[in-house]
GROMACS .gro file of C-alpha atoms in nm:
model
  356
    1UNK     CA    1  -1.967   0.132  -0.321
    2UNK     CA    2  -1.777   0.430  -0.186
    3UNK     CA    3  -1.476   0.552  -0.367
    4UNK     CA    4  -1.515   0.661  -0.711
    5UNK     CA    5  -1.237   0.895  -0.829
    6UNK     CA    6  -0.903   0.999  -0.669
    7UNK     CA    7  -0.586   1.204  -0.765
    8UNK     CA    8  -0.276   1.338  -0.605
    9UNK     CA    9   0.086   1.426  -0.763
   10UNK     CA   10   0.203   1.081  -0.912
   11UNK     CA   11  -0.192   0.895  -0.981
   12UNK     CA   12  -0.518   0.933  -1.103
   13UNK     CA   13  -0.815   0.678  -1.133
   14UNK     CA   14  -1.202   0.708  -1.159
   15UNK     CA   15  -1.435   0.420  -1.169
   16UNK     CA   16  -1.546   0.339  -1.566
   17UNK     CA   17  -1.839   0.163  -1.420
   18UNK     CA   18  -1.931   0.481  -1.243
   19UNK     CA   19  -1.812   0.777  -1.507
   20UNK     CA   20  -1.872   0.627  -1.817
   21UNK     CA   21  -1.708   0.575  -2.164
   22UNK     CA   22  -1.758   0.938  -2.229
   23UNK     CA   23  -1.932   1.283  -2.198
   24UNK     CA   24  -2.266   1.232  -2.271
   25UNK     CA   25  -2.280   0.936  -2.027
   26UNK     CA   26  -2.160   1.209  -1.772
   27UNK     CA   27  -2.404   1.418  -1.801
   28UNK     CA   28  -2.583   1.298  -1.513
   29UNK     CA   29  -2.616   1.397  -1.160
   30UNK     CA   30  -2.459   1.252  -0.896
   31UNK     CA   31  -2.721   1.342  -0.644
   32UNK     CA   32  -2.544   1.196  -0.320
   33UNK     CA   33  -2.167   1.196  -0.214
   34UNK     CA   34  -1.826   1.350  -0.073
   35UNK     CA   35  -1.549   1.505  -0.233
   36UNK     CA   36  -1.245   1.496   0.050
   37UNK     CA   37  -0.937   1.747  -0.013
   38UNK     CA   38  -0.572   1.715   0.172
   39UNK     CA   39  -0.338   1.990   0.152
   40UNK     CA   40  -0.099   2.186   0.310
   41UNK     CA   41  -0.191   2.532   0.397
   42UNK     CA   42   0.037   2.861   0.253
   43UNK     CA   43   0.353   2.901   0.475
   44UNK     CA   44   0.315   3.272   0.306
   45UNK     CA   45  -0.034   3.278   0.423
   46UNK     CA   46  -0.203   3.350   0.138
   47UNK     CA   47  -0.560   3.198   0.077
   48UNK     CA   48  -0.559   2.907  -0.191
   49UNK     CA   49  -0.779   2.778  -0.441
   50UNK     CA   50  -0.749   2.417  -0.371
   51UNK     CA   51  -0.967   2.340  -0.651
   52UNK     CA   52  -1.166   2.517  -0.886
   53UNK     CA   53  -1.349   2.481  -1.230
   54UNK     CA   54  -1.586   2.635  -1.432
   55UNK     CA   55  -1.836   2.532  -1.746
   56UNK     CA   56  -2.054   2.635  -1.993
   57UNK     CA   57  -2.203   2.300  -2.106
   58UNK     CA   58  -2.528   2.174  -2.092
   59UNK     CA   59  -2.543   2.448  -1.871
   60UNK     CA   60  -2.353   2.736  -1.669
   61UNK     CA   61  -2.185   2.544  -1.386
   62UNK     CA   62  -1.899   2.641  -1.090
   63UNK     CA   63  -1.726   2.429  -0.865
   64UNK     CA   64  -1.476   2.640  -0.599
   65UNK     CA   65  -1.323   2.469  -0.311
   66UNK     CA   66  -1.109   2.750  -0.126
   67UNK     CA   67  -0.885   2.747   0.172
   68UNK     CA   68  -0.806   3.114   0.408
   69UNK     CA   69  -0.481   3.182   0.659
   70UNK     CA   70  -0.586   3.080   0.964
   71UNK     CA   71  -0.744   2.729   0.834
   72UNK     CA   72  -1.086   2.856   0.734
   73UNK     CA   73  -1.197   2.706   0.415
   74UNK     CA   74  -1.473   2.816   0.119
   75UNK     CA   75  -1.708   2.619  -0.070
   76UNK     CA   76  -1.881   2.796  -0.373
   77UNK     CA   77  -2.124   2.540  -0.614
   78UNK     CA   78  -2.321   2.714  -0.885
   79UNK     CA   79  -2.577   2.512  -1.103
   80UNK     CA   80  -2.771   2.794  -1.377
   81UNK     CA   81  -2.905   3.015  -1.154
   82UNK     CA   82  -2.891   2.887  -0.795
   83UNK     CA   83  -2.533   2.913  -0.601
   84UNK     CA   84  -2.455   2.777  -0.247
   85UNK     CA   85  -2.249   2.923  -0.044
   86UNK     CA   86  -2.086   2.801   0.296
   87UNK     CA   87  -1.785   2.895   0.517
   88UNK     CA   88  -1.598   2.766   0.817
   89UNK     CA   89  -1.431   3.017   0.974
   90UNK     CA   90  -1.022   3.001   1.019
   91UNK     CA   91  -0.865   2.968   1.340
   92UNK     CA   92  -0.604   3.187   1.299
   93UNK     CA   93  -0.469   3.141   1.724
   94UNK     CA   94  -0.397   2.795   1.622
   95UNK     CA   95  -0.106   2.700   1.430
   96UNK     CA   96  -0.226   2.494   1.160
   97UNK     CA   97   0.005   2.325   0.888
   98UNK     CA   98  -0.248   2.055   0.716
   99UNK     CA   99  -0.611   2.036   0.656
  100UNK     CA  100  -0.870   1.792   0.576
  101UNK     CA  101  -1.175   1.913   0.393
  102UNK     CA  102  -1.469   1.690   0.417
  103UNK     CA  103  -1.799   1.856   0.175
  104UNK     CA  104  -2.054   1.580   0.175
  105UNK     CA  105  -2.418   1.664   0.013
  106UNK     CA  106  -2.757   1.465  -0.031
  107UNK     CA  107  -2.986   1.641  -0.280
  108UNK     CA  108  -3.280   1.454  -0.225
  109UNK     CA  109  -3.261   1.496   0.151
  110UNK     CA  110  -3.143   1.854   0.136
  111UNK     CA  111  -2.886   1.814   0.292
  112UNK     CA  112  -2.499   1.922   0.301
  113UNK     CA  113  -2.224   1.889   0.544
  114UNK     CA  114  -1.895   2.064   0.518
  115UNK     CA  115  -1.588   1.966   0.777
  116UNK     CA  116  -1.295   2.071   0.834
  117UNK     CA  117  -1.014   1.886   1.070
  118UNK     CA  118  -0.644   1.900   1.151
  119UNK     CA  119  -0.492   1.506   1.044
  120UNK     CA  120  -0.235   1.583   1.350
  121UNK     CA  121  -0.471   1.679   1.612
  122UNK     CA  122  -0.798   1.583   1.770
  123UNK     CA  123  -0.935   1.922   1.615
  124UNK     CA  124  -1.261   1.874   1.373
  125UNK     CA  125  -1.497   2.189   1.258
  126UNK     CA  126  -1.810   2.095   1.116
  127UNK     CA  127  -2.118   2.283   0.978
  128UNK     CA  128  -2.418   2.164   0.859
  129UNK     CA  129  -2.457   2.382   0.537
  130UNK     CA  130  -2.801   2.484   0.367
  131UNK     CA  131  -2.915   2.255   0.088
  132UNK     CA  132  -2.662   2.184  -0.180
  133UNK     CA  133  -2.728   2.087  -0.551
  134UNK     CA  134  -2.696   1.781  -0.748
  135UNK     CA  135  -2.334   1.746  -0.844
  136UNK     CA  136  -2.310   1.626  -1.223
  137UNK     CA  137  -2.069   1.343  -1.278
  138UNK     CA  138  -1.919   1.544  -1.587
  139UNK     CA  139  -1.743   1.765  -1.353
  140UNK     CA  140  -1.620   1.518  -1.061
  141UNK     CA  141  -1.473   1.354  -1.345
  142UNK     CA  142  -1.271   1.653  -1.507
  143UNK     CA  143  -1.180   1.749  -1.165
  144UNK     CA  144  -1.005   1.373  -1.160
  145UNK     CA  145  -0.891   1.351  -1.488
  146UNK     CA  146  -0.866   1.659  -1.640
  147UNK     CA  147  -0.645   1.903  -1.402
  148UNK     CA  148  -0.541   2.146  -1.704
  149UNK     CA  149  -0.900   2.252  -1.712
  150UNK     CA  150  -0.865   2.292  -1.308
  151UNK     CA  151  -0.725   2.560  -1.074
  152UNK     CA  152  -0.533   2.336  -0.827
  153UNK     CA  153  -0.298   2.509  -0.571
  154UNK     CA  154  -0.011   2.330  -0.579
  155UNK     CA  155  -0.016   2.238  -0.174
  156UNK     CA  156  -0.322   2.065  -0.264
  157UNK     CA  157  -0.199   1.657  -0.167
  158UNK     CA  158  -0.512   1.459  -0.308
  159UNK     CA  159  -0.813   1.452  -0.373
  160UNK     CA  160  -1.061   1.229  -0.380
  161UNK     CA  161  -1.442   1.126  -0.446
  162UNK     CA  162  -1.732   0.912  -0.298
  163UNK     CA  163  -2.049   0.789  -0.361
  164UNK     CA  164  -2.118   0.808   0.009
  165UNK     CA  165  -2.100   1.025   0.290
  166UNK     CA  166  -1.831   1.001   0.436
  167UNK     CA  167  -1.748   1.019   0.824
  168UNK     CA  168  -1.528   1.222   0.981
  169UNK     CA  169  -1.345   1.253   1.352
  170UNK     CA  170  -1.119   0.954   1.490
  171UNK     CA  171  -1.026   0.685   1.238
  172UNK     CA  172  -0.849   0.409   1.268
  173UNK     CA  173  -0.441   0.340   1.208
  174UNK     CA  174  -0.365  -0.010   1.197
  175UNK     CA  175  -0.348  -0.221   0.858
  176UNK     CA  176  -0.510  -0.530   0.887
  177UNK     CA  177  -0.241  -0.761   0.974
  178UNK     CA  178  -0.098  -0.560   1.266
  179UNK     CA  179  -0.026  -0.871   1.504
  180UNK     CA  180  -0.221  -0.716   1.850
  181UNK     CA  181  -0.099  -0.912   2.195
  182UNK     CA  182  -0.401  -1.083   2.363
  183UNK     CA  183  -0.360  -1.314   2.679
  184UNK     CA  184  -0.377  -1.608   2.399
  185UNK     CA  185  -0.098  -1.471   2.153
  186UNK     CA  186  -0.091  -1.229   1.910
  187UNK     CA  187  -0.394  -1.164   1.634
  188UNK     CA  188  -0.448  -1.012   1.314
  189UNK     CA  189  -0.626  -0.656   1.422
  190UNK     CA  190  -0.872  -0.730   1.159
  191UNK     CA  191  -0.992  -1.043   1.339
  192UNK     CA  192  -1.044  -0.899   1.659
  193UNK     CA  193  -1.427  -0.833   1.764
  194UNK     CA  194  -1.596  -0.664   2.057
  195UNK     CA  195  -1.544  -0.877   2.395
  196UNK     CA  196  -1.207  -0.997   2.257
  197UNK     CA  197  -0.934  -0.917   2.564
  198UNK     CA  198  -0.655  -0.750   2.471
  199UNK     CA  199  -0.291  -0.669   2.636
  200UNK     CA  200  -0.192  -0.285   2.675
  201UNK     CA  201   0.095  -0.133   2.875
  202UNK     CA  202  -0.186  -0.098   3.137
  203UNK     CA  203  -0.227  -0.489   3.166
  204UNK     CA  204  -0.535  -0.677   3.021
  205UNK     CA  205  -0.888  -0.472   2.879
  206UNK     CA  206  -1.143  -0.599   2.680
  207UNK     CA  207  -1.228  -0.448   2.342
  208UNK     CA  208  -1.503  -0.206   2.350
  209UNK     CA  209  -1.568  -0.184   1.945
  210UNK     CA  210  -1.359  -0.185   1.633
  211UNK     CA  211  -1.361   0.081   1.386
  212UNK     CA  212  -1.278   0.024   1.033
  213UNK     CA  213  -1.269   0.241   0.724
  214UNK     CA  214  -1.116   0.204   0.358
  215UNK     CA  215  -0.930   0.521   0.264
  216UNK     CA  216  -0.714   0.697  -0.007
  217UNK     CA  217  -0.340   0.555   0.097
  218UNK     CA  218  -0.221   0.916   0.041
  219UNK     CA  219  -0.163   1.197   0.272
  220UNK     CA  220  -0.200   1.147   0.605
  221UNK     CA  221  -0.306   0.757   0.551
  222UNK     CA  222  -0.064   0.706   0.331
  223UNK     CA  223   0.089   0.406   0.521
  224UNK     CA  224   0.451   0.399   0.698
  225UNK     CA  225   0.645   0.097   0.758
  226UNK     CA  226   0.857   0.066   1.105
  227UNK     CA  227   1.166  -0.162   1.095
  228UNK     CA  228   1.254  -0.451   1.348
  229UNK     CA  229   1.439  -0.407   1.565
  230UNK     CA  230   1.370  -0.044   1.609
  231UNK     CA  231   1.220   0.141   1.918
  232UNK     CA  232   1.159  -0.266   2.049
  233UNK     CA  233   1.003  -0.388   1.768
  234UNK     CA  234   0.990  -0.751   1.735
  235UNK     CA  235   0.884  -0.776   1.322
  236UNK     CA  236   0.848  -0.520   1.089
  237UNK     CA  237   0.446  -0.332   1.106
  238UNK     CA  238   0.273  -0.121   0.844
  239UNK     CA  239   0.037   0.201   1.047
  240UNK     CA  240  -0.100   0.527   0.943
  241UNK     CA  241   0.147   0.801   1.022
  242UNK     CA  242  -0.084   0.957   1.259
  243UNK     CA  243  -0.052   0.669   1.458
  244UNK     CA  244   0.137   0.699   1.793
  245UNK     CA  245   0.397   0.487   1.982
  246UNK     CA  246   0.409   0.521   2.370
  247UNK     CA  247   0.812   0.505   2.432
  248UNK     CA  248   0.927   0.453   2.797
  249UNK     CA  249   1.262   0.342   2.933
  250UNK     CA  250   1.552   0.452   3.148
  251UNK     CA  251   1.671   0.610   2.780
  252UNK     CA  252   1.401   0.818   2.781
  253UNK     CA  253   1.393   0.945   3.098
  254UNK     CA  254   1.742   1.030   3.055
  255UNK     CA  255   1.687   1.206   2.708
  256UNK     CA  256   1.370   1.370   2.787
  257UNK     CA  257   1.311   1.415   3.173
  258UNK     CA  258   1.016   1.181   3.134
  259UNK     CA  259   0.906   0.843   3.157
  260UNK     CA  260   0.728   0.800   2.868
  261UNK     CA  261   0.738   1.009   2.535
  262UNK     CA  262   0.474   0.997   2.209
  263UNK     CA  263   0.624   0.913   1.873
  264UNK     CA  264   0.354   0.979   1.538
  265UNK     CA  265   0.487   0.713   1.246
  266UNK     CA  266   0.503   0.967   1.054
  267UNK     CA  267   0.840   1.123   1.215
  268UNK     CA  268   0.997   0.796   1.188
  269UNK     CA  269   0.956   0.770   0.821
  270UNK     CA  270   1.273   0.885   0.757
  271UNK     CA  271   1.466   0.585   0.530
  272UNK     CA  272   1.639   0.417   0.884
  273UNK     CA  273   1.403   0.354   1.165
  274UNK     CA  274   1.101   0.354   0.905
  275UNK     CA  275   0.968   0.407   0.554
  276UNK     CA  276   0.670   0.528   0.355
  277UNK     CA  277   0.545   0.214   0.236
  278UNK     CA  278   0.413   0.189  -0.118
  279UNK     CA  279   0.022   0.000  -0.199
  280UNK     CA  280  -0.266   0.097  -0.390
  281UNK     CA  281  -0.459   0.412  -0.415
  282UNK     CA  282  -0.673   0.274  -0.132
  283UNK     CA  283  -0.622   0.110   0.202
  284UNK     CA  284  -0.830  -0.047   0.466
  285UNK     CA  285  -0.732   0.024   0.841
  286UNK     CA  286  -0.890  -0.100   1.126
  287UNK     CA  287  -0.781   0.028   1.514
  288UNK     CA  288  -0.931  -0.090   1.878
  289UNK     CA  289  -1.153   0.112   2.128
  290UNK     CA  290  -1.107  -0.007   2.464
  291UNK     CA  291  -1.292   0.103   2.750
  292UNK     CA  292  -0.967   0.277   2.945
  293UNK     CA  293  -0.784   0.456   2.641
  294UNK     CA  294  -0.424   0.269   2.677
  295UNK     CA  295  -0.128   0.136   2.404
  296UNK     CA  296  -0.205  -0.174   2.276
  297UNK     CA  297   0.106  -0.432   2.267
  298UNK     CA  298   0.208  -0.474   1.948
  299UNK     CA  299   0.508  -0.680   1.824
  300UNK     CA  300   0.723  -0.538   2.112
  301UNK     CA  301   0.583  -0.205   2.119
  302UNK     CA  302   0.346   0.002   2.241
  303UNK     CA  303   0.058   0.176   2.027
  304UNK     CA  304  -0.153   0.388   2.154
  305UNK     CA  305  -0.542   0.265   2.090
  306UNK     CA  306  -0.776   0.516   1.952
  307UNK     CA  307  -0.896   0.806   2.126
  308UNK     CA  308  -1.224   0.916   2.180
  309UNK     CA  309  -1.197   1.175   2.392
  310UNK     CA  310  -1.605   1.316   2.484
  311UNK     CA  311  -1.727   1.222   2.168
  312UNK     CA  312  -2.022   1.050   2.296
  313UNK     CA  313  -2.158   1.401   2.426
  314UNK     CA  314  -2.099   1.545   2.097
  315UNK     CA  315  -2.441   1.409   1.929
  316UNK     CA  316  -2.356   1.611   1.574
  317UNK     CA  317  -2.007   1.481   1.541
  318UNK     CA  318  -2.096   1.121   1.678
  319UNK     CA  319  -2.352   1.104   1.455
  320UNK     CA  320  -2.073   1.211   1.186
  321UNK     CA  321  -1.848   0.948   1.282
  322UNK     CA  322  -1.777   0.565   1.247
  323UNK     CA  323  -1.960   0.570   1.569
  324UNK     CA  324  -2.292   0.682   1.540
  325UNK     CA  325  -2.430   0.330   1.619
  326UNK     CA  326  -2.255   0.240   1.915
  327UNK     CA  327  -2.493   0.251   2.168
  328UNK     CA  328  -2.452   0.477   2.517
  329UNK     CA  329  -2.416   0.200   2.718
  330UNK     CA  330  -2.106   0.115   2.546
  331UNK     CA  331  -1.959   0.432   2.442
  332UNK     CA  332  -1.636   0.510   2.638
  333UNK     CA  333  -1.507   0.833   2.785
  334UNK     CA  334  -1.133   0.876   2.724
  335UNK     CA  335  -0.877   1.074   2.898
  336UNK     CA  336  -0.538   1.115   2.737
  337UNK     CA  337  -0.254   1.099   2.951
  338UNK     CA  338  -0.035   1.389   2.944
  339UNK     CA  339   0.300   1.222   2.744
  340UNK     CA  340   0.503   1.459   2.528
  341UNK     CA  341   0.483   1.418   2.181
  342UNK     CA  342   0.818   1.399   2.037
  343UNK     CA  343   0.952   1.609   1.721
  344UNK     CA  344   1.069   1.396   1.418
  345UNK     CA  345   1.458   1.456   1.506
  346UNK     CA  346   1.358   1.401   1.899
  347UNK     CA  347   1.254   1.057   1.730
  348UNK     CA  348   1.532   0.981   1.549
  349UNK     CA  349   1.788   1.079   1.877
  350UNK     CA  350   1.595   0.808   2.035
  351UNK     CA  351   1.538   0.531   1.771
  352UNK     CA  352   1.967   0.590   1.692
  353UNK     CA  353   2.028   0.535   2.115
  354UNK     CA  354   1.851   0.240   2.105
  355UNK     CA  355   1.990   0.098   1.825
  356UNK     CA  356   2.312   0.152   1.960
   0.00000   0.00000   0.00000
């Protein structure tokens, strides 16, 4: 199992077979887990409480999840007597506009994480925090279901809760059915394996591994449809809006002074060249790592594969990630090339001239 609970504006949902039929069955501890937070940070730049409650029953009990100008964020957890305490700093030279807040704990193994990252950018804080309690399921479940007892800022996108520990650093962007080029025709992403060749803008590479995670579908996963014949397209696809198309063409050039430009999903979602697509509270994505990072072909257009970067010399956040058993020998090195990323109207401007 994995995810339990999960809320944002429009839904809520926790699992019965988890939680309970009611209090009493609640009052238990939930000794092992995650609870991941999206939201936007204050344009006023004022620090938010993203969520907090407080108890008095079976015993004294505070949960405070906190977020500073400059992207730092709080975590407060009081249980009787004991408290824990841990901060990651803000940033405040960086321009940050959303966060992702990661607090994962295991009681028995004393043991807490708390992580912080930017959905748009390769950018993930993480601190290893001192021992954290037992969270009892009575409270994950009024922070779900009960948000009138709650202090939720209302930049706070969703929120959700696992069983597990959940990683954190590159994920992937591709729903299963993605149709990926290979020298024998196009194939599902999801039934691609390691050794499988692949066609990128580059020409052919063999896949290194596959990276796969189940996710809330809100924030930034919450999946956006691009429309045929758009930008190349050849069929309709359904990506995470972090995803990015590599655009080249004589247009381009033109436009931008450049011979290839970066396009996130997300800036395409705009009712013409794409929409947010609508699906459960979760989604599974899966997403390629090839040994050269390149753009995978995909129905007529590029998409970029995903990025590594040096993670392999970063043993705490590898061992973090959906990577922590991929063995050196196969663990790539990536180096990004140096395309501009364009700005949603930028994207529009060019989706528009093509369609023209």
């Amino acid at each position: 199992m994995s995810w339990i609970a999960v809320s944002d504006a429009e839904r809520r949902w926790s699992d019965a077979a988890v939680f309970g039929p009611d209090a009493q069955a609640r009052y238990r501890l939930q000794t092992r887990g995650s609870i991941v937070i999206e939201t936007r940070l204050s344009p006023e730049g004022r620090p938010q409480t993203l969520l907090g409650y407080e108890r008095r029953h079976p015993w004294a009990g505070r949960i405070s999840f906190q977020a500073v100008p400059g992207g730092g964020v709080v975590v407060i957890l009081a249980q009787g007597d004991a408290v824990f305490h841990s901060v990651v700093p803000p940033e405040s030279e960086e321009r940050t506009d959303t966060l992702r807040l990661t607090f994962s704990w295991d009681a028995p193994a004393r043991w807490g994480r708390l992580t912080v990252e930017r959905p748009e950018s390769d950018r993930v804080r993480m601190l290893e925090t001192p021992p954290p309690p037992p969270l009892m399921l009575e409270d994950l479940y009024t922070m779900i279901e009960r948000p009138e007892l709650c202090e939720r800022d209302r930049d706070v996108i969703y929120c959700a809760i696992s069983d597990a520990v959940e990683p954190v650093g590159p994920m992937p962007s591709l729903t299963a059915g993605t149709p990926v080029e290979t020298p024998r025709g196009p194939r599902r992403a999801d039934a691609l394996r390691p050794g499988d060749r692949v066609l990128t803008l580059g020409g052919v590479q063999e896949v290194v591994a596959l990276a796969t995670r189940e996710v809330p579908a809100m924030g930034a996963f919450a999946p956006v449809t691009l429309r045929a014949p758009y930008l190349g397209l050849t069929r309709d696809i359904t990506i995470a809006p972090q995803q990015r198309l590599v655009i080249g063409g004589s247009d381009v050039e033109y436009l931008f002074g450049r011979e290839a430009v970066l396009i996130p999903a997300e800036a395409l979602a705009n009712g013409f060249t794409g929409y947010r697509a609508q699906t459960g509270a979760f989604l599974s994505y899966v997403q390629v790592v090839l040994a050269r990072h390149d753009a995978l072909r995909v129905a007529g257009a590029g998409l970029e594969s995903l990025y590594l970067g040096r993670l392999r010399r970063d043993r705490a956040l590898r061992a973090a990630s959906l990577f922590a058993g991929l063995e050196d020998a196969r663990f790539p090195e990536h180096l990004r090339a140096g395309y501009q990323t364009l700005r949603p109207f930028e994207a529009v401007t060019l989706a528009e001239a093509r369609a023209a």
